[in-house]
Short mmCIF file of C-alpha atoms in Angstrom, two decimals:
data_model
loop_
_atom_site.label_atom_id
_atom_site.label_comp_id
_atom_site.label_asym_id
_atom_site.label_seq_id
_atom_site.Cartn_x
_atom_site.Cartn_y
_atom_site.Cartn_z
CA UNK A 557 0.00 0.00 0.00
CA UNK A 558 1.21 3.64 -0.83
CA UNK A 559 0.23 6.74 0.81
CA UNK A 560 -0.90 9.73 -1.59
CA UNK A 561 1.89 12.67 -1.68
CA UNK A 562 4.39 10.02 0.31
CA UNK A 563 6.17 7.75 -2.31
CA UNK A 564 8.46 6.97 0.11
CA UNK A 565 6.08 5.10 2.39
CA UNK A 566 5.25 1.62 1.60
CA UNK A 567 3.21 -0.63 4.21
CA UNK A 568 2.99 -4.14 3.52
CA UNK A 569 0.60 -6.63 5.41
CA UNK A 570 -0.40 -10.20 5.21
CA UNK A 571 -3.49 -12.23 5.08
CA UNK A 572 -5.31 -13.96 7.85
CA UNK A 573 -5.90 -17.24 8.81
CA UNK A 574 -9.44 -17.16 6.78
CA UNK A 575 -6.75 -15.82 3.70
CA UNK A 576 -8.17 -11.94 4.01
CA UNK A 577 -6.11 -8.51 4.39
CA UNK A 578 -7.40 -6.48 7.59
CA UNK A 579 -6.37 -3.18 6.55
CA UNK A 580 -6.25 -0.84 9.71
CA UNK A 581 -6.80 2.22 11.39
CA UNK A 582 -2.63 3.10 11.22
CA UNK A 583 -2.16 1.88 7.26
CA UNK A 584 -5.70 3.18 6.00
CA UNK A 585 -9.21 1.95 5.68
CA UNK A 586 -11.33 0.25 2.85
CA UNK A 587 -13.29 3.07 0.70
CA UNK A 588 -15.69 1.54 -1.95
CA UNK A 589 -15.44 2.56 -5.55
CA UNK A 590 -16.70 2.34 -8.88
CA UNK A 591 -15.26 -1.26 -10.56
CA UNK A 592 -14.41 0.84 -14.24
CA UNK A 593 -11.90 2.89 -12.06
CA UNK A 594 -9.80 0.13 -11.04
CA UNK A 595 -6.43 -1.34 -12.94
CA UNK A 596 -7.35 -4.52 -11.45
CA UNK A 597 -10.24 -6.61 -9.37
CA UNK A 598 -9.28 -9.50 -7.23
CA UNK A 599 -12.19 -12.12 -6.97
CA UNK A 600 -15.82 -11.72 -7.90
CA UNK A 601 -17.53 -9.05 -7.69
CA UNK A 602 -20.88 -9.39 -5.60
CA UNK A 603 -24.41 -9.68 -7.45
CA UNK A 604 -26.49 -6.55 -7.05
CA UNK A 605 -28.75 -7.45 -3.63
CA UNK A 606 -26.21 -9.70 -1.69
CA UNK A 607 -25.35 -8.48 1.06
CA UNK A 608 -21.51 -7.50 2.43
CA UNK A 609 -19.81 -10.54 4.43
CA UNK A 610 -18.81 -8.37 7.27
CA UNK A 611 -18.30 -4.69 8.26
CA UNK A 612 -15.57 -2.93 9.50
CA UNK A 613 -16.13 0.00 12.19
CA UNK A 614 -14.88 3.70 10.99
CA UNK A 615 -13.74 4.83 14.51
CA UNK A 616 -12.38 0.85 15.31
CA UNK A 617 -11.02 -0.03 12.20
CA UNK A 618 -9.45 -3.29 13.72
CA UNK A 619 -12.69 -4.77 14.57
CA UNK A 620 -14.41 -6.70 11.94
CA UNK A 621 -18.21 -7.21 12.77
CA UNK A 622 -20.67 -10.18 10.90
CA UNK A 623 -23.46 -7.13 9.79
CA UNK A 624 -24.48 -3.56 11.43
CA UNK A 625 -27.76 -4.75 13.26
CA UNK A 626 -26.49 -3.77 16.26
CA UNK A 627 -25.56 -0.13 17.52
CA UNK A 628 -25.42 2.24 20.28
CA UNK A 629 -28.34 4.87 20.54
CA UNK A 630 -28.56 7.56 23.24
CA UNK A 631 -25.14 7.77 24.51
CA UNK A 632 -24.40 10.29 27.75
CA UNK A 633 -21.32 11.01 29.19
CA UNK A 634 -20.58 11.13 32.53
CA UNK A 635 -18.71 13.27 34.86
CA UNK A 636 -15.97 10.76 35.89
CA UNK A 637 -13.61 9.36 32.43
CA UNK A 638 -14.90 6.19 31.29
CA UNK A 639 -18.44 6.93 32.56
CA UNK A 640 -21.39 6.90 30.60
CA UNK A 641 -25.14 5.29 29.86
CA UNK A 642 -26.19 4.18 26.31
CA UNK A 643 -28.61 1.83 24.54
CA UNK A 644 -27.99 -1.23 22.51
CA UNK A 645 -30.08 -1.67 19.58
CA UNK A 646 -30.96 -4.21 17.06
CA UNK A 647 -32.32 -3.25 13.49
CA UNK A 648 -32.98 -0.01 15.12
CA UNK A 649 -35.08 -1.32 18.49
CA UNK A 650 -33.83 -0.86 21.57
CA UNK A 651 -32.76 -4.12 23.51
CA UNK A 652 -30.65 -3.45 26.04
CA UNK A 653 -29.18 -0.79 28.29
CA UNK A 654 -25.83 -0.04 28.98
CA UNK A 655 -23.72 1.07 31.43
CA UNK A 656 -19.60 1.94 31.82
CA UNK A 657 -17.63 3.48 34.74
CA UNK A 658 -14.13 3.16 33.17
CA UNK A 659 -13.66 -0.07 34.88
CA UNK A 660 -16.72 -2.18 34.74
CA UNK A 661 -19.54 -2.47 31.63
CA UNK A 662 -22.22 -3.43 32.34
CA UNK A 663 -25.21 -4.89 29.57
CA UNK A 664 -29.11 -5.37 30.96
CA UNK A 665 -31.27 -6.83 28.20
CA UNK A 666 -34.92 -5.47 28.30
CA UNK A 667 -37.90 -7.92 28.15
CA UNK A 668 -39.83 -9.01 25.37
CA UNK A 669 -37.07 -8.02 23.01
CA UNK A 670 -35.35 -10.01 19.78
CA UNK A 671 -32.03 -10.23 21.76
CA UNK A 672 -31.57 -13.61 23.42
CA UNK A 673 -27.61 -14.76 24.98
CA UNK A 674 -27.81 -17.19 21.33
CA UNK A 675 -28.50 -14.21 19.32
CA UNK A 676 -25.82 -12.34 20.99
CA UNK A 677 -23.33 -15.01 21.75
CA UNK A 678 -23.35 -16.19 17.53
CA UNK A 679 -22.83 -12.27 17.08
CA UNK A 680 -19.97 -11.92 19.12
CA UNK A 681 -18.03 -15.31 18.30
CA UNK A 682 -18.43 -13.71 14.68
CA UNK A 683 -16.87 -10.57 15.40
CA UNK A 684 -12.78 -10.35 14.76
CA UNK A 685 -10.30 -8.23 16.58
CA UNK A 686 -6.94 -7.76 14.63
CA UNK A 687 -8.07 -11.10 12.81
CA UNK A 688 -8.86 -13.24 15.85
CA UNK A 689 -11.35 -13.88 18.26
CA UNK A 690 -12.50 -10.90 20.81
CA UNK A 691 -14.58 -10.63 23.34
CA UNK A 692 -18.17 -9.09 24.23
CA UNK A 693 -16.97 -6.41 26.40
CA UNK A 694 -14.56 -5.45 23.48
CA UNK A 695 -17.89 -5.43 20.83
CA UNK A 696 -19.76 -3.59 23.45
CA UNK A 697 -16.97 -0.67 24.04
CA UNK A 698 -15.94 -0.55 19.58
CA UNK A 699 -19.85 0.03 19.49
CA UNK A 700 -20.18 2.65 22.22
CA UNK A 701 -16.57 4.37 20.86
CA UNK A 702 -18.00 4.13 17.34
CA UNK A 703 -21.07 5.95 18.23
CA UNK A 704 -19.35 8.93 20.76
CA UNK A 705 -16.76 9.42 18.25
CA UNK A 706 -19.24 9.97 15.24
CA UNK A 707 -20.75 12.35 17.12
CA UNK A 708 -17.99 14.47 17.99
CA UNK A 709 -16.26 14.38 14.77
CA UNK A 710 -19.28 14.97 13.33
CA UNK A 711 -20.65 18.37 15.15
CA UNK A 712 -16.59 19.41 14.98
CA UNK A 713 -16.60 19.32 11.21
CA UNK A 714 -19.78 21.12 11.54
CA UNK A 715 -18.30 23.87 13.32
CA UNK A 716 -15.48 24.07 11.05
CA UNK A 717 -13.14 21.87 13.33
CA UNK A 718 -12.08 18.18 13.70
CA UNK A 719 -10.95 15.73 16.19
CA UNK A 720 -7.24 14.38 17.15
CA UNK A 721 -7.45 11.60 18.83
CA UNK A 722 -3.54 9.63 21.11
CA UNK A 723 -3.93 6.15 20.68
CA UNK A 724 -1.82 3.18 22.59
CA UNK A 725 -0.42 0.21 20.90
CA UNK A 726 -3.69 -1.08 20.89
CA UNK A 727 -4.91 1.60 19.11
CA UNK A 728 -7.61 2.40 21.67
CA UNK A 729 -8.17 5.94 22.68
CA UNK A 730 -6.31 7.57 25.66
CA UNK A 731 -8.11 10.95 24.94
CA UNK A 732 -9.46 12.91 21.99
CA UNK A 733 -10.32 16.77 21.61
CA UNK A 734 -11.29 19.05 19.07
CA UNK A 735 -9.25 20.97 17.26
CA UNK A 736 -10.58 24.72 15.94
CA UNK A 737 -9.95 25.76 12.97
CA UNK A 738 -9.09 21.86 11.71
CA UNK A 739 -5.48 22.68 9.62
CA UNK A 740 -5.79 23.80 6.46
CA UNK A 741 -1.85 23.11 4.98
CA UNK A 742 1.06 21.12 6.13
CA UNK A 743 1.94 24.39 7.98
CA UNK A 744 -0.89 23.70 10.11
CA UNK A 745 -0.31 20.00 10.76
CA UNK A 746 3.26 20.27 11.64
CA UNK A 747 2.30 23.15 14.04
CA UNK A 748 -0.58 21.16 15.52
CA UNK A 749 1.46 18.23 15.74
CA UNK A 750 4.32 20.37 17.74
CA UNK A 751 1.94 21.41 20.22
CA UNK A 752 1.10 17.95 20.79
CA UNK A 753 4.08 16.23 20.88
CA UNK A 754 6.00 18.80 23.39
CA UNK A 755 3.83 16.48 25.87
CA UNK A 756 4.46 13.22 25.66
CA UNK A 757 2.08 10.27 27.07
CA UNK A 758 3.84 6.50 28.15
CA UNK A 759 2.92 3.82 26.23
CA UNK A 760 1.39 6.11 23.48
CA UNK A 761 1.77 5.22 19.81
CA UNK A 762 0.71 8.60 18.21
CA UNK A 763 -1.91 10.93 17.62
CA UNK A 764 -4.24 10.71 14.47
CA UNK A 765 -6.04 13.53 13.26
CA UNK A 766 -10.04 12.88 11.65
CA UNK A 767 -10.55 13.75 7.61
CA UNK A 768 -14.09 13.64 7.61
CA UNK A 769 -13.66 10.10 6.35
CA UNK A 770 -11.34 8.76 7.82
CA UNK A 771 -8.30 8.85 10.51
CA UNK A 772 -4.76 9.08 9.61
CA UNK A 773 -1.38 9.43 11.52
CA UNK A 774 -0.64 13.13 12.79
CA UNK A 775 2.83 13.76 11.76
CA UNK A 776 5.76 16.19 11.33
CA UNK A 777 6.75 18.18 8.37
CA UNK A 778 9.96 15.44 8.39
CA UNK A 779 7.59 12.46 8.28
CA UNK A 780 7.76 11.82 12.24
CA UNK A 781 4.64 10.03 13.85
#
């Protein structure tokens, strides 16, 4: 893979054990386009109506989910970090309330609803972290992060802003904040990314900055993450 305006950055990767490429957050992220503008098509391409075999998260790019049924609705922050209340749904009906204080999650189904532990369970043991098996704590907190991260990218752009975000080897968030104006050169990155850099977090891996599509590595005028 090569990076637009960088011909001197190359990122290789290799396939799974199911034989796919997980492209992620740090290398890029899948974008769907027309088949007449590519040089080349690996595969078959799908019959109009059949539906995608999986879907990868915007905000989480390393998890892989089995479809998009299920989201988080009505997501409120808390005071404390790590504390909030949200709603899980399923093809858009609320089934379950959540709950996070930074250390604990916790998931209470609602009655009468679609979602039984099978329905959930089969979901989960679907889903794919980095290629391999996760967990349904790990679904549950890519879902909520997907949603709180939408939003705030979302009303930033609005504003005429966007969102840097310092992620840890596991590329999960250790915080996030809007940036106003949102650079408009390579001035403004390498300026941004000064400011950001003069104080340094342990065990970060970088910050990443939002495109309104996508995330990509914040970085110095020299090329530095």
């Amino acid at each position: 893979m090569r990076y637009p305006g960088d011909p001197d950055r190359v990122t290789r990767i290799d396939p799974d054990e199911a034989g796919e490429y997980l492209v992620t957050g740090g290398a890029g992220g899948w974008q769907a386009v027309d088949p007449g503008c590519c040089d080349r098509i690996a595969g078959q391409i799908p019959a109009p109506g059949m539906t995608q075999r999986f879907v990868m998260l915007t905000h989480t790019p390393d998890m892989r989910l089995p479809h998009d049924r299920f989201r988080v609705t009505d997501l409120h922050r808390g005071p404390a970090p790590g504390e909030y209340t949200a709603r899980l749904t399923l093809d858009g009906q609320p089934v379950a309330a959540l709950t996070g204080n930074g250390r604990r999650l916790r998931m209470r189904v609602f009655p009468d609803t679609p979602l039984g532990r099978n329905t959930w369970d089969a979901y989960v043991a679907a889903c794919r972290f980095r290629g391999a098996p996760t967990t349904g704590r790990r679904v549950l907190e890519a879902l909520v992060e997907e949603q709180d991260l939408a939003q705030l990218t979302a009303n930033a752009w609005v504003g005429g802003g966007t969102v840097v975000r310092l992620l840890d080897h596991d590329h999960a968030t250790i915080e996030a904040h809007e940036v106003m104006p949102r650079p408009a050169d390579p001035a403004d990155h390498h300026d941004l990314y000064t400011r950001l850099a003069a104080h340094p977090t342990p065990g970060a891996a970088g910050w990443v900055i939002w495109t309104a599509t996508r995330w990509r590595w914040l970085r110095s005028a020299g090329g530095q993450a």
